[in-house]
mmCIF file of C-alpha atoms in Angstrom:
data_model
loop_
_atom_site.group_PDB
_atom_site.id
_atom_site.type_symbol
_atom_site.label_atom_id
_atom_site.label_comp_id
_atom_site.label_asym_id
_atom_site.label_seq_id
_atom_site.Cartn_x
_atom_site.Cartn_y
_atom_site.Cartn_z
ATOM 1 C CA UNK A 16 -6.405 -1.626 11.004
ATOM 2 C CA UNK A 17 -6.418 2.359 11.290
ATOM 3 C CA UNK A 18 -9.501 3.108 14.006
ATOM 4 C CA UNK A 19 -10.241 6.917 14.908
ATOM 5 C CA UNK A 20 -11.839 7.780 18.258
ATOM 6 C CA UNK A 21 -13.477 10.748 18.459
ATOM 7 C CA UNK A 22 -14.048 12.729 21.898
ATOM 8 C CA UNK A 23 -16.762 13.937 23.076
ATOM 9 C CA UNK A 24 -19.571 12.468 21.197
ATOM 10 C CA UNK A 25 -21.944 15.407 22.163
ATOM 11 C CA UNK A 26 -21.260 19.248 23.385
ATOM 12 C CA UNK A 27 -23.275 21.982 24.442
ATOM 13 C CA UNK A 28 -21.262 25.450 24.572
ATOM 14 C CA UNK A 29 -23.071 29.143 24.865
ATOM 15 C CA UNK A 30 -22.773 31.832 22.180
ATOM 16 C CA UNK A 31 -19.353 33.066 22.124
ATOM 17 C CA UNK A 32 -17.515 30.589 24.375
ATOM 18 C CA UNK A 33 -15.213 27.956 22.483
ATOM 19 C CA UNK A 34 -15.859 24.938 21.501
ATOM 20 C CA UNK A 35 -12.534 21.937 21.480
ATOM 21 C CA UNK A 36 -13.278 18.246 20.055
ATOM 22 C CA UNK A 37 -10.139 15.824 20.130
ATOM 23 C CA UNK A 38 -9.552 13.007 18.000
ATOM 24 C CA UNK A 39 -6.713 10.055 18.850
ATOM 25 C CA UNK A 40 -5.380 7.675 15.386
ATOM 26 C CA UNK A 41 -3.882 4.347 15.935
ATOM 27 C CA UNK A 42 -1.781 4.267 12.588
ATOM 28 C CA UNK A 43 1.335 6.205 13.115
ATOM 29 C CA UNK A 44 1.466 6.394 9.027
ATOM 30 C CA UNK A 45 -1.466 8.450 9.060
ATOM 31 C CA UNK A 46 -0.089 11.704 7.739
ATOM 32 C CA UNK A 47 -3.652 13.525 6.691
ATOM 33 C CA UNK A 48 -6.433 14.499 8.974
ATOM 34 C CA UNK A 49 -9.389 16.433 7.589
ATOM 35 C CA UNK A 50 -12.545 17.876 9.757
ATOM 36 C CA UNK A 51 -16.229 17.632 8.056
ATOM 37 C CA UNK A 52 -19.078 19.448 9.424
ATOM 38 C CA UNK A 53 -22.282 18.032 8.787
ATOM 39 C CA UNK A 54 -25.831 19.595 8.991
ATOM 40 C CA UNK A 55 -29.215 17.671 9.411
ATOM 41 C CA UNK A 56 -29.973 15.803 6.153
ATOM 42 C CA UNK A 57 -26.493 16.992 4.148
ATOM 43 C CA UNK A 58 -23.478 15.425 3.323
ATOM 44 C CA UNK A 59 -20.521 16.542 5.674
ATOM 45 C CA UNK A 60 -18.685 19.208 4.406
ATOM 46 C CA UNK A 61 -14.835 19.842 4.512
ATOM 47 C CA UNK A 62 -13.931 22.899 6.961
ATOM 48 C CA UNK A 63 -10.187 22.383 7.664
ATOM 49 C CA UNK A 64 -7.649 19.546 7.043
ATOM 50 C CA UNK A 65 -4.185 19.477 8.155
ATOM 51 C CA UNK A 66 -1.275 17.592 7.085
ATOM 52 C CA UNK A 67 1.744 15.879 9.344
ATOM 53 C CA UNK A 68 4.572 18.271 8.264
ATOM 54 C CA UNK A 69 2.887 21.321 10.183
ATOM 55 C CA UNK A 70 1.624 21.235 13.611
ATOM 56 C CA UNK A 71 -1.381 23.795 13.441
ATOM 57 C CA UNK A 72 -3.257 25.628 11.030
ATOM 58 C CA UNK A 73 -5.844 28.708 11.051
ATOM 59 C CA UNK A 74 -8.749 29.679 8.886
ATOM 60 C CA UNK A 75 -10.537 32.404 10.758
ATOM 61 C CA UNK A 76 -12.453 30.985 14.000
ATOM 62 C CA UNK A 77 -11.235 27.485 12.982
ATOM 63 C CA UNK A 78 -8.642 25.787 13.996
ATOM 64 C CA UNK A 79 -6.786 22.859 13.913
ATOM 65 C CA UNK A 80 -3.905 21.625 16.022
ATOM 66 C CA UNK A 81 -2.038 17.573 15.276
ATOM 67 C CA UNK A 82 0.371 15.904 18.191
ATOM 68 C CA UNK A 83 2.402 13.380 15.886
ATOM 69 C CA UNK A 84 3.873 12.011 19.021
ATOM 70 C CA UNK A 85 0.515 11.398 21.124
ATOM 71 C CA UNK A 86 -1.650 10.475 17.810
ATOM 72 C CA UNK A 87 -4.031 12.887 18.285
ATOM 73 C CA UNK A 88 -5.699 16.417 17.304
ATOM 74 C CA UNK A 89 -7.980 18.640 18.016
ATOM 75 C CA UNK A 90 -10.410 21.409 16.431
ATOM 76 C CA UNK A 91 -10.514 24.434 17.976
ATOM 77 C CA UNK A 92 -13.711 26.971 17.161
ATOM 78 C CA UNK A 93 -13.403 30.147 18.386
ATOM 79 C CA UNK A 94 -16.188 32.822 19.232
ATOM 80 C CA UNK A 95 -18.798 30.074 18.515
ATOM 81 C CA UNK A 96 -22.120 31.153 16.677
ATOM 82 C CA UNK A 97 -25.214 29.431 16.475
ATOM 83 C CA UNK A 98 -25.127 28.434 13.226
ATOM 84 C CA UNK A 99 -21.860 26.582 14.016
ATOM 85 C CA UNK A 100 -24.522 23.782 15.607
ATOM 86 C CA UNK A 101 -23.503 20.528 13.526
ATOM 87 C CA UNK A 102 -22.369 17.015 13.888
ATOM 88 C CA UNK A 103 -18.605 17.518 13.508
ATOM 89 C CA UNK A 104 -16.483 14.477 11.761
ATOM 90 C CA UNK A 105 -12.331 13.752 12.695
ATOM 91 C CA UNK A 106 -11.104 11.187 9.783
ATOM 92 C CA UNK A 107 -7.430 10.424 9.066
ATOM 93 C CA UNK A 108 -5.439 8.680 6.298
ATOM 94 C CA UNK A 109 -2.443 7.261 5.525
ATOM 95 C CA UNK A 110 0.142 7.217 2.067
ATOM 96 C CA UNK A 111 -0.757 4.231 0.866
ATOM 97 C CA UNK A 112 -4.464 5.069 -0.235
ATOM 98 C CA UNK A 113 -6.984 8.167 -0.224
ATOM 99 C CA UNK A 114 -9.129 5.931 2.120
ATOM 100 C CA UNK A 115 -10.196 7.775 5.218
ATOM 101 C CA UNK A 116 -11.170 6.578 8.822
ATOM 102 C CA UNK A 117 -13.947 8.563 10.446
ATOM 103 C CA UNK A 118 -13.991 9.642 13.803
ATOM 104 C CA UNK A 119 -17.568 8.809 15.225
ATOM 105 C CA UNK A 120 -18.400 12.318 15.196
ATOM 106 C CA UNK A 121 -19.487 15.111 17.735
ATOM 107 C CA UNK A 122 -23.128 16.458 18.063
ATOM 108 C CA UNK A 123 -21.890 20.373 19.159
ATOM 109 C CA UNK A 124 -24.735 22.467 20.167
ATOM 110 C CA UNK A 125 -24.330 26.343 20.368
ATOM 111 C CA UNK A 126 -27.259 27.841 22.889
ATOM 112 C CA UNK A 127 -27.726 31.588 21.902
ATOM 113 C CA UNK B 24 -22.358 24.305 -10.752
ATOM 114 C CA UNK B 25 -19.845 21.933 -10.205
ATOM 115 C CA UNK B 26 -21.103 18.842 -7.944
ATOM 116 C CA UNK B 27 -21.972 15.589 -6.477
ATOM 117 C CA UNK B 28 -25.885 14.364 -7.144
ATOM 118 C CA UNK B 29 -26.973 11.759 -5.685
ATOM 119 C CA UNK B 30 -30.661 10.193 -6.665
ATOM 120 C CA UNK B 31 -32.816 9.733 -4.695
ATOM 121 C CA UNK B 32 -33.146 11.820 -1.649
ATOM 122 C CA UNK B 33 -35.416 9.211 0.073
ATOM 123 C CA UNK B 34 -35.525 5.050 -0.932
ATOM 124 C CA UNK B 35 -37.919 2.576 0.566
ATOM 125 C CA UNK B 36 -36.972 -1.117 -0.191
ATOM 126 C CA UNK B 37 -39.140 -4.081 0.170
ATOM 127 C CA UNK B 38 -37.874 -7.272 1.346
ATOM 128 C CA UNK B 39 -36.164 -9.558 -1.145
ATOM 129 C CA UNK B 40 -35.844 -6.533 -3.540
ATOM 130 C CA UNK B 41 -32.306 -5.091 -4.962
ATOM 131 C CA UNK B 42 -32.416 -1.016 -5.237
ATOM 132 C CA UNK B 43 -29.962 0.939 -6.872
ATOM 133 C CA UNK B 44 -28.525 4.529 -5.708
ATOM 134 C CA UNK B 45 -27.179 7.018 -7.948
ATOM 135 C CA UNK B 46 -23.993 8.752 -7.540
ATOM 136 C CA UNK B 47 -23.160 11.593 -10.575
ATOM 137 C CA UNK B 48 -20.142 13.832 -10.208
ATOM 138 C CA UNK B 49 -18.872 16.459 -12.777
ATOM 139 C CA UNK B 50 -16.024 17.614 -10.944
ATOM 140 C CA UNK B 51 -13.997 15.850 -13.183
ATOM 141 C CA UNK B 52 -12.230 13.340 -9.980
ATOM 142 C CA UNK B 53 -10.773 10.026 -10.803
ATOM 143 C CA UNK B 54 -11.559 8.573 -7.443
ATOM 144 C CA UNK B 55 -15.152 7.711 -5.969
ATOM 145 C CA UNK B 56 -16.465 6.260 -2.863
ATOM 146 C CA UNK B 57 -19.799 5.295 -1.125
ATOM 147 C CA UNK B 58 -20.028 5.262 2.806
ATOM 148 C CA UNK B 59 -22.884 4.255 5.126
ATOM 149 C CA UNK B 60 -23.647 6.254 7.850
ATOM 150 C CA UNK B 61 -25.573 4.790 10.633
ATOM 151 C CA UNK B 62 -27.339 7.179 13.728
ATOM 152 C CA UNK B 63 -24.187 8.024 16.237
ATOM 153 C CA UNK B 64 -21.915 6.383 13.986
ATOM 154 C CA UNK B 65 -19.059 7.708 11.799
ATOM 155 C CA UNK B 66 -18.629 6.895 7.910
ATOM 156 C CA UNK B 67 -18.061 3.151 6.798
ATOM 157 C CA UNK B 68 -16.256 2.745 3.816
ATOM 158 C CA UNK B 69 -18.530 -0.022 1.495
ATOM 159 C CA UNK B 70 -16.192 0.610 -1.809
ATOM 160 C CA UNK B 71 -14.006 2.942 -3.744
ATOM 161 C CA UNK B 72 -12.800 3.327 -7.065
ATOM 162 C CA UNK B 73 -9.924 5.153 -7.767
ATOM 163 C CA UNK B 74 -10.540 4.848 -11.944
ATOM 164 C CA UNK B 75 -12.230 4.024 -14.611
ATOM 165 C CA UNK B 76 -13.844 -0.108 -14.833
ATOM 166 C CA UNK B 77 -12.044 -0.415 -11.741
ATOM 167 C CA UNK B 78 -12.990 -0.528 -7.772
ATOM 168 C CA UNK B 79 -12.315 -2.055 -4.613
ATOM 169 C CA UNK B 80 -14.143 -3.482 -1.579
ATOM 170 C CA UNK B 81 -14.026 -1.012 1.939
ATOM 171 C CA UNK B 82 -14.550 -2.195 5.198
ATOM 172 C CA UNK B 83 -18.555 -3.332 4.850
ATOM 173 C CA UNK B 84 -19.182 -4.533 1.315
ATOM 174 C CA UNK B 85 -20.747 -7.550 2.139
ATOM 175 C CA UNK B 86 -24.480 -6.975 0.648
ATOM 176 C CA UNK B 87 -23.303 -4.706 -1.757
ATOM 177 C CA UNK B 88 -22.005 -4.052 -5.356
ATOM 178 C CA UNK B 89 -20.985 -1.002 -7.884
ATOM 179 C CA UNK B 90 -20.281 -0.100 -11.299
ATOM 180 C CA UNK B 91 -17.627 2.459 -12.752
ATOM 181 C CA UNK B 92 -18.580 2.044 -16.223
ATOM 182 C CA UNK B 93 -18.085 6.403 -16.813
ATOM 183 C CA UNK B 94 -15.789 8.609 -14.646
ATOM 184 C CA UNK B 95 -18.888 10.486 -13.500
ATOM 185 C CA UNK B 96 -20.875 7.633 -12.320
ATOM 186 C CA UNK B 97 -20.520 5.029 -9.571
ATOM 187 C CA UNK B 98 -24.055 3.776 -9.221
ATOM 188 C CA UNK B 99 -24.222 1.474 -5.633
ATOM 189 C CA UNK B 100 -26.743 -1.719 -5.626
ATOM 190 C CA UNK B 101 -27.989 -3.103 -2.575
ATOM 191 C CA UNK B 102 -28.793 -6.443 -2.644
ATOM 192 C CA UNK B 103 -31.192 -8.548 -0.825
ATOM 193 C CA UNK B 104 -28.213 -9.779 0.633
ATOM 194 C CA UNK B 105 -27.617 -7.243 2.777
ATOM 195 C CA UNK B 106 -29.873 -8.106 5.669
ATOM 196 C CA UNK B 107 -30.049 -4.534 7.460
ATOM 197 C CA UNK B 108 -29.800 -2.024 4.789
ATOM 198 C CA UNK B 109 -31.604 0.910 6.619
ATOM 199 C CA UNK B 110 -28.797 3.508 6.667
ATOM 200 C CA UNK B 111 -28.064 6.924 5.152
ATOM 201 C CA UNK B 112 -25.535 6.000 1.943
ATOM 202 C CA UNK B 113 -23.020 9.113 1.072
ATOM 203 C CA UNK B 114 -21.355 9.047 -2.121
ATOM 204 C CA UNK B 115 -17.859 11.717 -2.376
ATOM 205 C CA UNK B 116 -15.156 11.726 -5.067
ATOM 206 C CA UNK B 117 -11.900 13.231 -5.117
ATOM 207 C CA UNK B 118 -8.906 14.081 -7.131
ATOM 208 C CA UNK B 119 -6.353 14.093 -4.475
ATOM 209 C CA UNK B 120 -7.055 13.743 -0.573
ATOM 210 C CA UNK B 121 -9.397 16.044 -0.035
ATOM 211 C CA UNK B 122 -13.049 13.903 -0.525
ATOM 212 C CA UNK B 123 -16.113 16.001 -1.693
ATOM 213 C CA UNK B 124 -19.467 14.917 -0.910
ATOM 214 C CA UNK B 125 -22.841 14.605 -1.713
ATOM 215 C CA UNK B 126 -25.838 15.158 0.058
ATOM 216 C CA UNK B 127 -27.244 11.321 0.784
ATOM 217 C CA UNK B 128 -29.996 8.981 0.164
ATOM 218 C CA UNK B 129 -31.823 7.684 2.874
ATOM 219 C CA UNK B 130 -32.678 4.051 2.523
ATOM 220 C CA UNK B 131 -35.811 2.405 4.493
ATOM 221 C CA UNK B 132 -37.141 -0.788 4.599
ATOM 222 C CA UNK B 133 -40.682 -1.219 3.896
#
């Protein structure tokens, strides 16, 4: 089955510098990838997605790049602020369902 | 506001004992899920439902069971079954890809 692999599991980055986590997919009919961000006792919250027809996509310091050929993507956050400290979740998806995989996710620490 | 509750924040289960977590959405999506999320681990599907009186097994159901009785509702039962239930359980929904969640409920064992 589809397995996500999420890279690396924890990052510590100062104030301002950028942060990169990178995400391989086994299933080459996985044509959805969506980024959650989740805070300490919350359910993860959606902060990008991107979709196999376009190979990058920006929404202000976020961003999200997808190499169909390698199976893999990354997310990209720019000018990192302390309140950008989360656990960060990859998860991809194919046609045939709305099921996703999850990534294992990515404890990124921002030191001020 | 237009959401995803889940009741309670906090469950502590005694041995032998079936609990039940709610999961209440009024955003109106046909599909619901429930995931367990386990320390340093990602999301594990345990079922979906993608409509009304209907649902499917995920990757982990073994221990587990739902309902979709209502569109807003997919209450998740853990059974006695289920041998290491400690786990945070995450409910989402969605109408098309993108999966909205809810905030958890953390289940102990007493």
């Amino acid at each position: 089955g589809e397995n996500v692999e999420q890279h690396p599991s924890t990052l510590s980055v100062q104030e301002g510098d950028s942060a990169v986590i990178k995400c391989t997919y086994s299933d080459s009919a996985s044509n959805y990838f969506p980024w959650y961000k989740q805070e300490l006792g919350k359910g993860p919250q959606l902060i990008i997605d991107i979709r196999s027809n376009v190979g990058e996509k920006k929404d202000q310091r976020i961003a999200v790049t997808l190499n169909k050929t390698a199976k893999h993507f990354s997310l990209h956050i720019t000018e990192t602020q302390p309140e950008d400290s989360a656990v960060y979740f990859c998860a991809a998806s194919g046609d045939s369902s709305y099921k996703l995989i999850f990534g294992s996710g990515t404890r990124l620490l921002v030191r001020p | 506001d237009g959401g995803i509750t889940q009741s309670p924040k906090y469950l502590f289960r005694k041995e032998g004992q079936n609990v039940t977590l709610s999961c209440e959405q009024n955003l109106n999506h046909d599909a619901m899920y429930w995931y367990r999320q386990d320390p340093g681990q990602g999301l594990r599907l345990i079922y979906y439902s993608q409509i009304v009186n209907d649902f499917q097994k995920g990757d982990i159901a073994e221990g587990y069971s739902v309902s979709r009785e209502k569109k807003e509702s997919f209450p998740l039962t853990v059974t006695s079954a289920q041998k290491n239930p400690t786990a945070f359980y995450l409910c989402a929904s969605s109408m098309s890809r993108t999966q909205h969640f809810g905030d958890g409920t953390r289940l102990s064992i007493l």
